[in-house]
Amino acid sequence: MAFNLHRFLRIFVILLFSCFSSIHCGSGNDSSQQPPITPINRDLYRTSAALMEEIEALVNRHQDKLHMETFQSTNKGYKAELNVVTYCQNRTAIEDKSKFRILLSFGQHARELITSELALRILSILSEEQFLPKMDPLLLKKTLEKIVIKVVPLENLNGRKKVEAGDLCERRNGRGVDLNRNWSVDWGKKEKDYDPYEENPGVAPFSEPEAQLMRKLSMSFDPHIWVNVHSGMEALFMPYDHKNTTPSGLQSQKMKLMLETLNHLHCGDRCVVGSGGGSVGYLAHGTTTDYMYDVARVPMSYTFEIYGDEKASSKDCFKMFNPVDHLTFNRVLNEWSAMFFAMFNMGAHQINDPQESTPFNNMDNLISIDDYLNELQRVIDHTCLPFLSQIKCPWSCYLIVMDLWYNQVVKSDTSLEDMTLLEGGGNDREDPQSISKEKPKILLIEQLDNKVDSPFNRSKFKRAYNEFWHHTNLKGANAI
């Protein structure tokens, strides 16, 4: 009996061990079915320290064009550092307020390493150590003479260090706050799909030193263009992020026109274009771009998303947000560098001398809109980027023409108040409402002297302007 009991116990122990072994092996087999986590490709991506060392060396080699400053801020023991590189073809003219000013930020979300690599590529092209294919160097030189660019290569340095330490899905700063939710426009609002880990907005607007430094930089620089560079998809976003609409007015149409042009010429029409809130699939509150547009009054405020792997697992963050092979890595940097320099050119030609950029000023007091558009097209063909000649009149040009009229007549302090709006091609007055999209008629503007019995005042001009937009049925165009 004792022998049988001993045998029974041995068999029981063996079976029990086998059971635990099978459970362990089974769980191991389950985990083997999980997709692998892609590590950082050190052959492609620099560490944050190496990146900043390379940028600093670049600045030192080109001190005639580049200048770097380091700013620091501390909040409750948490310290942040912001490196800012300024480009100006003639460094002594950095403070020249007549130049077109562009502010770019990269690396706001820590896991998006590719964005900071793009910052380095852009700076290398600006310093002429690398070159854009198919870019006329003389044209580029003329463009760069007119602009000042400030580049923040790595906004979220503390968060980036956490990624480099192995937390590949980290997007927040060094103390767990999403820097793109820490700005004041609609701050703190939480949607139904709000993720408290990913989208932590902080304890208050601008609670984070990084956001404080960026706000101070934007206010002192007063840019004409702002771009917040991210990855996760391919998109060209304009405000708003906190609602699914775009701003009203002509400026919004000009912003969208620029994005659509860039998308067509440099993104093969594959980039998503529109408001962040209306295009990305969720609303974001307290974002930098909404602040830049609504509070800082940056006329053209954008968010660019430069890469995304939709097939990557949600846990495989490095692969989801960054190219992992040499071919894709270089393609992304080349395509988006070209995109940015195209934007630089488009921006630079908005600040030409008024006598050069506004054909209306060089003509007689009486001018047809067709002649006006033809002259505008001539200016585009001869003084702007070659690719802008693809934007043919009349409809895209009407945006520019009506904007010029509005700014010269409605907003000006000059004596252009006495104007007459005529239509037809002769002296016969016709109803402005007869303008049709199918066959645009001729609009005439005539400046009259003080003896005119019935001056065309600002309010009448506004009404005609509104009627023009209404009867062209141009989607999204808004009246004054």
Coordinates of C-alpha atoms in Angstrom, one line a residue:
M1 CA 0.0 0.0 0.0
A2 CA 2.8 2.4 0.9
F3 CA 4.5 1.5 -2.4
N4 CA 1.4 2.3 -4.4
L5 CA 0.9 5.6 -2.6
H6 CA 4.5 6.6 -3.3
R7 CA 4.0 5.7 -7.0
F8 CA 0.8 7.7 -7.0
L9 CA 2.6 10.8 -5.6
R10 CA 5.4 10.5 -8.1
I11 CA 2.9 10.4 -11.0
F12 CA 0.9 13.3 -9.5
V13 CA 4.0 15.5 -9.3
I14 CA 5.0 14.6 -12.8
L15 CA 1.6 15.5 -14.2
L16 CA 1.5 18.7 -12.2
F17 CA 4.9 19.8 -13.5
S18 CA 3.8 18.9 -17.0
C19 CA 0.6 21.0 -16.6
F20 CA 2.5 24.1 -15.5
S21 CA 5.1 23.5 -18.2
S22 CA 2.4 23.4 -20.9
I23 CA 0.7 26.5 -19.5
H24 CA 4.1 28.4 -19.6
C25 CA 4.8 27.2 -23.1
G26 CA 1.3 28.1 -24.2
S27 CA 1.7 31.6 -22.9
G28 CA 5.1 31.7 -24.6
N29 CA 3.5 30.7 -27.9
D30 CA 0.8 33.4 -27.5
S31 CA 3.5 36.1 -27.0
S32 CA 5.3 34.9 -30.0
Q33 CA 2.3 35.8 -32.1
Q34 CA 2.6 39.5 -31.0
P35 CA 4.2 41.7 -33.6
P36 CA 7.8 42.6 -32.9
I37 CA 8.7 46.0 -31.6
T38 CA 11.0 47.9 -34.0
P39 CA 14.0 49.5 -32.2
I40 CA 15.5 52.8 -33.2
N41 CA 17.7 52.4 -36.3
R42 CA 20.9 54.0 -35.1
D43 CA 22.3 53.9 -38.7
L44 CA 19.6 56.5 -39.6
Y45 CA 18.8 58.4 -36.5
R46 CA 21.1 60.5 -34.4
T47 CA 20.8 60.8 -30.7
S48 CA 19.5 64.1 -29.4
A49 CA 23.1 65.0 -28.2
A50 CA 24.6 64.0 -31.6
L51 CA 21.9 65.9 -33.5
M52 CA 22.5 69.1 -31.6
E53 CA 26.3 68.7 -31.8
E54 CA 26.0 68.4 -35.6
I55 CA 23.7 71.5 -35.8
E56 CA 26.1 73.5 -33.6
A57 CA 29.0 72.5 -35.8
L58 CA 27.0 73.6 -38.9
V59 CA 26.3 76.9 -37.3
N60 CA 29.9 77.5 -36.5
R61 CA 30.9 76.7 -40.1
H62 CA 28.4 79.3 -41.4
Q63 CA 28.4 82.1 -38.9
D64 CA 27.7 84.6 -41.7
K65 CA 24.2 83.0 -42.2
L66 CA 23.4 81.0 -39.1
H67 CA 23.1 81.9 -35.4
M68 CA 22.1 79.7 -32.5
E69 CA 20.7 80.7 -29.2
T70 CA 19.8 78.5 -26.2
F71 CA 17.0 79.5 -23.9
Q72 CA 16.1 77.9 -20.5
S73 CA 13.1 77.9 -18.2
T74 CA 12.2 76.2 -15.0
N75 CA 8.9 75.4 -13.3
K76 CA 8.8 73.7 -9.9
G77 CA 12.1 72.1 -10.3
Y78 CA 11.5 70.9 -13.9
K79 CA 14.0 72.5 -16.3
A80 CA 13.6 72.8 -20.1
E81 CA 16.0 74.0 -22.7
L82 CA 15.2 75.3 -26.2
N83 CA 17.8 75.7 -29.0
V84 CA 16.8 78.1 -31.7
V85 CA 18.7 78.4 -35.0
T86 CA 18.2 81.6 -37.0
Y87 CA 18.9 81.8 -40.7
C88 CA 19.4 85.1 -42.6
Q89 CA 21.4 85.3 -45.8
N90 CA 23.0 88.4 -44.4
R91 CA 23.3 87.9 -40.6
T92 CA 23.5 91.6 -39.9
A93 CA 20.0 92.0 -41.3
I94 CA 18.4 89.5 -38.8
E95 CA 16.4 92.2 -37.1
D96 CA 15.2 93.7 -40.4
K97 CA 11.4 93.8 -40.0
S98 CA 10.8 94.2 -43.7
K99 CA 11.8 90.6 -44.3
F100 CA 9.4 87.7 -44.4
R101 CA 9.6 85.8 -41.2
I102 CA 9.1 82.0 -40.8
L103 CA 9.1 80.0 -37.6
L104 CA 9.4 76.2 -37.7
S105 CA 9.3 73.8 -34.8
F106 CA 10.3 70.1 -34.9
G107 CA 10.2 67.3 -32.3
Q108 CA 7.4 68.6 -30.2
H109 CA 6.3 65.0 -29.7
A110 CA 9.2 63.0 -28.5
R111 CA 8.7 59.8 -30.5
E112 CA 8.6 61.6 -33.9
L113 CA 12.4 61.4 -34.5
I114 CA 12.1 61.9 -38.3
T115 CA 11.0 65.5 -37.8
S116 CA 14.3 66.6 -36.2
E117 CA 16.2 64.9 -38.9
L118 CA 14.2 67.0 -41.4
A119 CA 15.2 70.1 -39.4
L120 CA 18.9 69.2 -39.8
R121 CA 18.4 68.6 -43.6
I122 CA 16.7 72.0 -44.0
L123 CA 19.5 73.8 -42.2
S124 CA 22.1 71.9 -44.3
I125 CA 20.4 73.2 -47.4
L126 CA 20.2 76.7 -46.1
S127 CA 23.9 76.7 -45.4
E128 CA 24.5 75.2 -48.9
E129 CA 26.2 72.0 -47.6
Q130 CA 23.4 70.0 -49.3
F131 CA 21.3 70.9 -52.3
L132 CA 17.8 70.4 -53.6
P133 CA 17.6 68.6 -56.9
K134 CA 15.9 70.7 -59.7
M135 CA 16.1 73.9 -57.7
D136 CA 17.5 76.8 -59.5
P137 CA 20.3 78.1 -57.2
L138 CA 19.9 81.7 -58.5
L139 CA 16.2 81.6 -57.8
L140 CA 16.8 80.2 -54.4
K141 CA 19.3 82.9 -53.6
K142 CA 16.9 85.6 -54.6
T143 CA 14.2 84.0 -52.4
L144 CA 16.4 83.6 -49.4
E145 CA 17.5 87.3 -49.6
K146 CA 14.0 88.2 -48.5
I147 CA 13.4 86.0 -45.5
V148 CA 14.5 85.2 -42.0
I149 CA 13.8 81.7 -40.7
K150 CA 13.9 80.5 -37.1
V151 CA 14.2 76.8 -36.6
V152 CA 13.6 74.9 -33.4
P153 CA 15.2 71.5 -34.2
L154 CA 14.1 69.7 -31.1
E155 CA 11.4 71.3 -29.0
N156 CA 10.9 68.4 -26.6
L157 CA 14.4 67.5 -25.6
N158 CA 13.5 66.0 -22.2
G159 CA 10.8 63.7 -23.8
R160 CA 13.2 62.7 -26.5
K161 CA 15.7 61.5 -23.9
K162 CA 13.0 59.2 -22.6
V163 CA 12.5 57.7 -26.1
E164 CA 16.2 57.2 -26.5
A165 CA 16.2 55.3 -23.1
G166 CA 13.7 52.8 -24.5
D167 CA 10.2 54.3 -24.0
L168 CA 9.5 54.4 -27.8
C169 CA 5.9 55.4 -27.5
E170 CA 6.5 58.5 -25.4
R171 CA 5.2 61.7 -26.9
R172 CA 5.0 63.9 -23.8
N173 CA 7.6 66.0 -22.2
G174 CA 9.9 65.0 -19.3
R175 CA 7.1 65.2 -16.7
G176 CA 4.3 63.7 -18.7
V177 CA 2.6 66.6 -20.3
D178 CA 1.6 66.8 -24.0
L179 CA 3.1 70.0 -25.2
N180 CA 0.6 70.2 -28.0
R181 CA -2.2 70.4 -25.5
N182 CA -0.6 72.9 -23.1
W183 CA -1.6 76.1 -25.0
S184 CA -4.4 78.4 -24.1
V185 CA -6.9 78.2 -27.0
D186 CA -9.7 75.9 -25.7
W187 CA -7.3 74.4 -23.2
G188 CA -8.4 71.5 -21.0
K189 CA -11.5 70.4 -22.9
K190 CA -11.8 66.7 -23.0
E191 CA -13.5 64.7 -25.8
K192 CA -15.2 61.4 -25.3
D193 CA -12.1 59.6 -26.7
Y194 CA -9.8 61.7 -24.6
D195 CA -6.7 59.7 -23.5
P196 CA -5.4 61.0 -20.2
Y197 CA -2.0 59.4 -20.7
E198 CA -1.3 60.6 -24.2
E199 CA -3.1 64.0 -24.1
N200 CA -2.3 65.2 -20.6
P201 CA -2.7 69.0 -21.0
G202 CA -0.9 70.0 -17.8
V203 CA -2.3 71.7 -14.7
A204 CA -2.8 75.0 -16.6
P205 CA -2.2 76.7 -19.9
F206 CA 1.6 77.2 -20.4
S207 CA 2.4 75.3 -17.2
E208 CA 5.3 73.7 -19.1
P209 CA 8.6 75.5 -19.6
E210 CA 8.8 74.3 -23.2
A211 CA 5.5 75.9 -24.1
Q212 CA 6.5 79.1 -22.2
L213 CA 9.7 79.4 -24.2
M214 CA 7.9 78.8 -27.5
R215 CA 5.3 81.4 -26.7
K216 CA 8.0 84.0 -25.9
L217 CA 9.8 83.1 -29.1
S218 CA 6.8 83.5 -31.2
M219 CA 5.8 86.9 -29.7
S220 CA 9.3 88.4 -30.1
F221 CA 9.8 87.1 -33.6
D222 CA 6.2 87.9 -34.9
P223 CA 6.3 85.4 -37.8
H224 CA 4.3 85.5 -41.0
I225 CA 4.3 81.7 -41.3
W226 CA 4.3 79.1 -38.5
V227 CA 4.7 75.4 -39.1
N228 CA 4.5 72.8 -36.4
V229 CA 6.1 69.6 -37.8
H230 CA 4.9 66.2 -36.7
S231 CA 4.7 62.6 -38.0
G232 CA 2.0 59.9 -37.9
M233 CA 0.4 60.5 -41.3
E234 CA 0.9 62.7 -44.4
A235 CA -1.0 65.9 -44.1
L236 CA -1.0 69.6 -44.5
F237 CA -3.2 71.1 -41.8
M238 CA -4.4 74.6 -41.1
P239 CA -6.5 75.8 -38.1
Y240 CA -8.6 74.7 -36.4
D241 CA -7.7 71.7 -34.3
H242 CA -10.3 72.2 -31.6
K243 CA -13.2 72.3 -34.0
N244 CA -13.9 70.7 -37.4
T245 CA -14.0 74.0 -39.3
T246 CA -11.5 76.4 -40.9
P247 CA -11.3 80.1 -40.1
S248 CA -13.6 82.4 -42.2
G249 CA -12.4 85.0 -44.6
L250 CA -10.1 85.5 -47.5
Q251 CA -6.9 84.8 -45.5
S252 CA -8.2 81.3 -44.8
Q253 CA -8.7 80.8 -48.5
K254 CA -5.1 82.0 -49.2
M255 CA -3.8 79.5 -46.6
K256 CA -5.7 76.6 -48.2
L257 CA -4.6 77.6 -51.7
M258 CA -1.0 77.4 -50.6
L259 CA -1.5 74.0 -49.0
E260 CA -3.3 72.7 -52.1
T261 CA -0.5 73.9 -54.3
L262 CA 2.1 72.3 -52.1
N263 CA 0.1 69.1 -52.0
H264 CA -0.2 68.9 -55.8
L265 CA 3.4 69.8 -56.6
H266 CA 5.3 68.0 -53.8
C267 CA 3.0 65.4 -52.2
G268 CA 1.4 64.0 -55.4
D269 CA -2.1 65.0 -54.1
R270 CA -1.8 62.2 -51.5
C271 CA -1.6 64.5 -48.4
V272 CA -4.7 65.3 -46.4
V273 CA -5.5 69.0 -46.6
G274 CA -7.8 70.9 -44.4
S275 CA -8.4 71.8 -40.7
G276 CA -6.8 69.5 -38.2
G277 CA -10.0 69.0 -36.3
G278 CA -12.0 68.2 -39.5
S279 CA -9.4 66.0 -41.1
V280 CA -7.5 63.9 -38.6
G281 CA -10.5 62.1 -37.1
Y282 CA -10.5 63.7 -33.6
L283 CA -10.5 67.2 -32.0
A284 CA -7.5 68.5 -30.2
H285 CA -7.7 71.3 -27.6
G286 CA -4.9 73.6 -26.5
T287 CA -2.8 73.1 -29.6
T288 CA 0.1 75.4 -30.6
T289 CA -1.2 76.1 -34.1
D290 CA -4.6 77.2 -32.9
Y291 CA -2.9 79.6 -30.5
M292 CA -0.5 80.9 -33.2
Y293 CA -3.5 81.7 -35.5
D294 CA -6.0 83.0 -33.0
V295 CA -3.8 84.7 -30.4
A296 CA -0.4 85.4 -31.9
R297 CA -2.1 86.4 -35.2
V298 CA 0.3 84.5 -37.4
P299 CA -1.4 84.9 -40.8
M300 CA -0.4 81.5 -42.1
S301 CA -0.4 78.9 -39.3
Y302 CA 0.1 75.3 -40.2
T303 CA 0.8 71.8 -38.9
F304 CA 2.6 69.5 -41.3
E305 CA 2.5 65.7 -40.8
I306 CA 5.4 64.3 -42.8
Y307 CA 5.2 60.5 -42.4
G308 CA 3.2 57.6 -41.1
D309 CA 3.0 53.9 -41.4
E310 CA -0.7 52.9 -41.2
K311 CA 0.2 49.2 -41.2
A312 CA 2.3 49.4 -38.1
S313 CA 1.0 48.0 -34.8
S314 CA -0.1 50.6 -32.3
K315 CA 2.5 49.3 -29.9
D316 CA 5.3 49.5 -32.6
C317 CA 5.6 53.3 -32.2
F318 CA 9.0 53.8 -33.7
K319 CA 7.8 52.1 -37.0
M320 CA 4.5 53.9 -36.9
F321 CA 6.0 57.4 -36.7
N322 CA 9.4 57.1 -38.4
P323 CA 10.8 55.5 -41.6
V324 CA 12.9 52.4 -40.7
D325 CA 14.8 51.9 -44.0
H326 CA 17.3 54.0 -45.9
L327 CA 15.2 54.4 -49.0
T328 CA 12.1 55.7 -47.3
F329 CA 14.1 57.8 -44.8
N330 CA 15.9 59.7 -47.7
R331 CA 12.7 60.0 -49.7
V332 CA 10.8 61.6 -46.8
L333 CA 13.7 64.1 -46.2
N334 CA 14.0 65.0 -49.9
E335 CA 10.3 65.4 -50.6
W336 CA 9.6 67.5 -47.5
S337 CA 12.7 69.6 -47.9
A338 CA 11.4 70.5 -51.3
M339 CA 8.0 71.2 -49.8
F340 CA 9.4 73.6 -47.3
F341 CA 11.6 75.5 -49.8
A342 CA 8.6 75.8 -52.1
M343 CA 6.7 77.4 -49.1
F344 CA 9.7 79.7 -48.5
N345 CA 9.4 80.9 -52.1
M346 CA 5.7 81.4 -52.0
G347 CA 6.0 83.4 -48.7
A348 CA 8.9 85.5 -49.9
H349 CA 7.0 86.8 -52.9
Q350 CA 4.3 88.1 -50.8
I351 CA 6.6 90.9 -49.6
N352 CA 7.8 92.3 -52.9
D353 CA 8.0 96.0 -53.2
P354 CA 4.4 97.2 -53.7
Q355 CA 5.2 98.8 -57.0
E356 CA 6.6 95.5 -58.2
S357 CA 4.1 93.0 -56.7
T358 CA 0.9 95.0 -57.2
P359 CA 0.4 95.6 -60.9
F360 CA -2.6 97.8 -60.1
N361 CA -0.4 100.5 -58.8
N362 CA 1.6 100.7 -62.0
M363 CA -1.4 101.2 -64.3
D364 CA -3.9 103.9 -65.2
N365 CA -6.8 104.7 -62.9
L366 CA -9.1 102.7 -65.1
I367 CA -8.4 99.0 -65.5
S368 CA -10.4 95.9 -66.4
I369 CA -10.1 92.9 -64.2
D370 CA -9.0 90.8 -67.2
D371 CA -6.1 93.1 -67.8
Y372 CA -5.4 93.1 -64.1
L373 CA -5.2 89.3 -64.1
N374 CA -3.1 89.2 -67.2
E375 CA -0.6 91.6 -65.6
L376 CA -0.7 89.6 -62.4
Q377 CA 0.0 86.4 -64.3
R378 CA 2.9 88.1 -66.0
V379 CA 4.3 89.0 -62.6
I380 CA 3.8 85.4 -61.4
D381 CA 5.6 84.1 -64.5
H382 CA 8.6 86.4 -64.3
T383 CA 9.2 87.2 -60.6
C384 CA 7.6 84.3 -58.7
L385 CA 8.5 80.6 -58.5
P386 CA 8.2 78.8 -61.8
F387 CA 5.7 76.4 -60.3
L388 CA 3.3 79.2 -59.5
S389 CA 2.7 79.6 -63.2
Q390 CA 0.7 76.5 -62.9
I391 CA -1.9 78.5 -60.9
K392 CA -3.8 79.8 -63.9
C393 CA -6.3 82.6 -63.9
P394 CA -9.0 83.4 -63.4
W395 CA -10.3 81.7 -60.2
S396 CA -7.3 81.2 -58.0
C397 CA -6.1 84.7 -59.1
Y398 CA -9.4 86.3 -58.1
L399 CA -8.5 85.4 -54.5
I400 CA -5.4 87.6 -54.8
V401 CA -7.0 90.3 -56.9
M402 CA -10.0 90.8 -54.6
D403 CA -7.6 90.7 -51.6
L404 CA -5.5 93.5 -53.1
W405 CA -8.6 95.6 -53.8
Y406 CA -9.9 95.0 -50.3
N407 CA -6.6 95.9 -48.6
Q408 CA -6.0 99.0 -50.9
V409 CA -9.5 100.4 -50.7
V410 CA -11.3 99.1 -47.7
K411 CA -8.5 99.0 -45.2
S412 CA -6.2 101.7 -46.5
D413 CA -5.8 105.1 -44.9
T414 CA -5.2 106.7 -48.3
S415 CA -7.7 108.7 -50.4
L416 CA -8.9 105.7 -52.4
E417 CA -12.3 106.0 -50.8
D418 CA -13.9 107.6 -53.9
M419 CA -14.1 104.7 -56.3
T420 CA -16.5 103.6 -58.9
L421 CA -17.2 99.9 -59.7
L422 CA -18.2 99.4 -63.3
E423 CA -18.9 96.2 -65.2
G424 CA -19.0 95.5 -68.9
G425 CA -16.0 96.9 -70.7
G426 CA -17.4 100.3 -71.4
N427 CA -19.1 103.0 -69.5
D428 CA -22.5 101.2 -69.2
R429 CA -23.2 100.4 -65.6
E430 CA -24.5 96.9 -65.0
D431 CA -25.7 95.0 -62.0
P432 CA -22.7 93.4 -60.2
Q433 CA -25.0 90.5 -59.4
S434 CA -24.8 89.5 -63.0
I435 CA -21.3 88.1 -62.5
S436 CA -21.4 84.4 -63.4
K437 CA -18.8 81.7 -62.8
E438 CA -19.2 80.3 -66.3
K439 CA -18.3 83.5 -68.1
P440 CA -16.8 86.2 -65.8
K441 CA -17.5 89.7 -66.9
I442 CA -15.2 92.6 -66.7
L443 CA -15.0 94.6 -63.6
L444 CA -13.6 98.1 -63.9
I445 CA -12.3 100.3 -61.0
E446 CA -11.9 104.0 -61.5
Q447 CA -10.4 106.4 -59.1
L448 CA -12.4 109.7 -59.1
D449 CA -11.5 113.2 -58.1
N450 CA -13.2 115.1 -55.4
K451 CA -15.7 116.7 -57.8
V452 CA -17.6 113.4 -58.4
D453 CA -21.3 113.7 -57.5
S454 CA -21.8 110.0 -56.4
P455 CA -18.6 108.7 -54.9
F456 CA -18.2 104.9 -54.5
N457 CA -17.6 104.5 -50.8
R458 CA -16.2 101.7 -48.7
S459 CA -19.6 100.3 -47.7
K460 CA -20.6 100.0 -51.4
F461 CA -17.3 98.4 -52.2
K462 CA -17.8 95.8 -49.4
R463 CA -21.3 95.0 -50.8
A464 CA -19.9 94.5 -54.3
Y465 CA -17.1 92.4 -52.9
N466 CA -19.6 90.2 -51.0
E467 CA -21.7 89.8 -54.1
F468 CA -18.7 88.8 -56.1
W469 CA -18.0 85.9 -53.8
H470 CA -21.7 84.9 -53.5
H471 CA -22.3 84.8 -57.2
T472 CA -19.1 83.0 -58.1
N473 CA -20.2 80.1 -55.8
L474 CA -16.6 79.6 -54.9
K475 CA -16.7 76.9 -52.2
G476 CA -15.6 78.1 -48.8
A477 CA -15.0 81.7 -49.8
N478 CA -16.3 84.1 -47.2
A479 CA -17.3 87.7 -47.4
I480 CA -15.6 90.5 -45.5

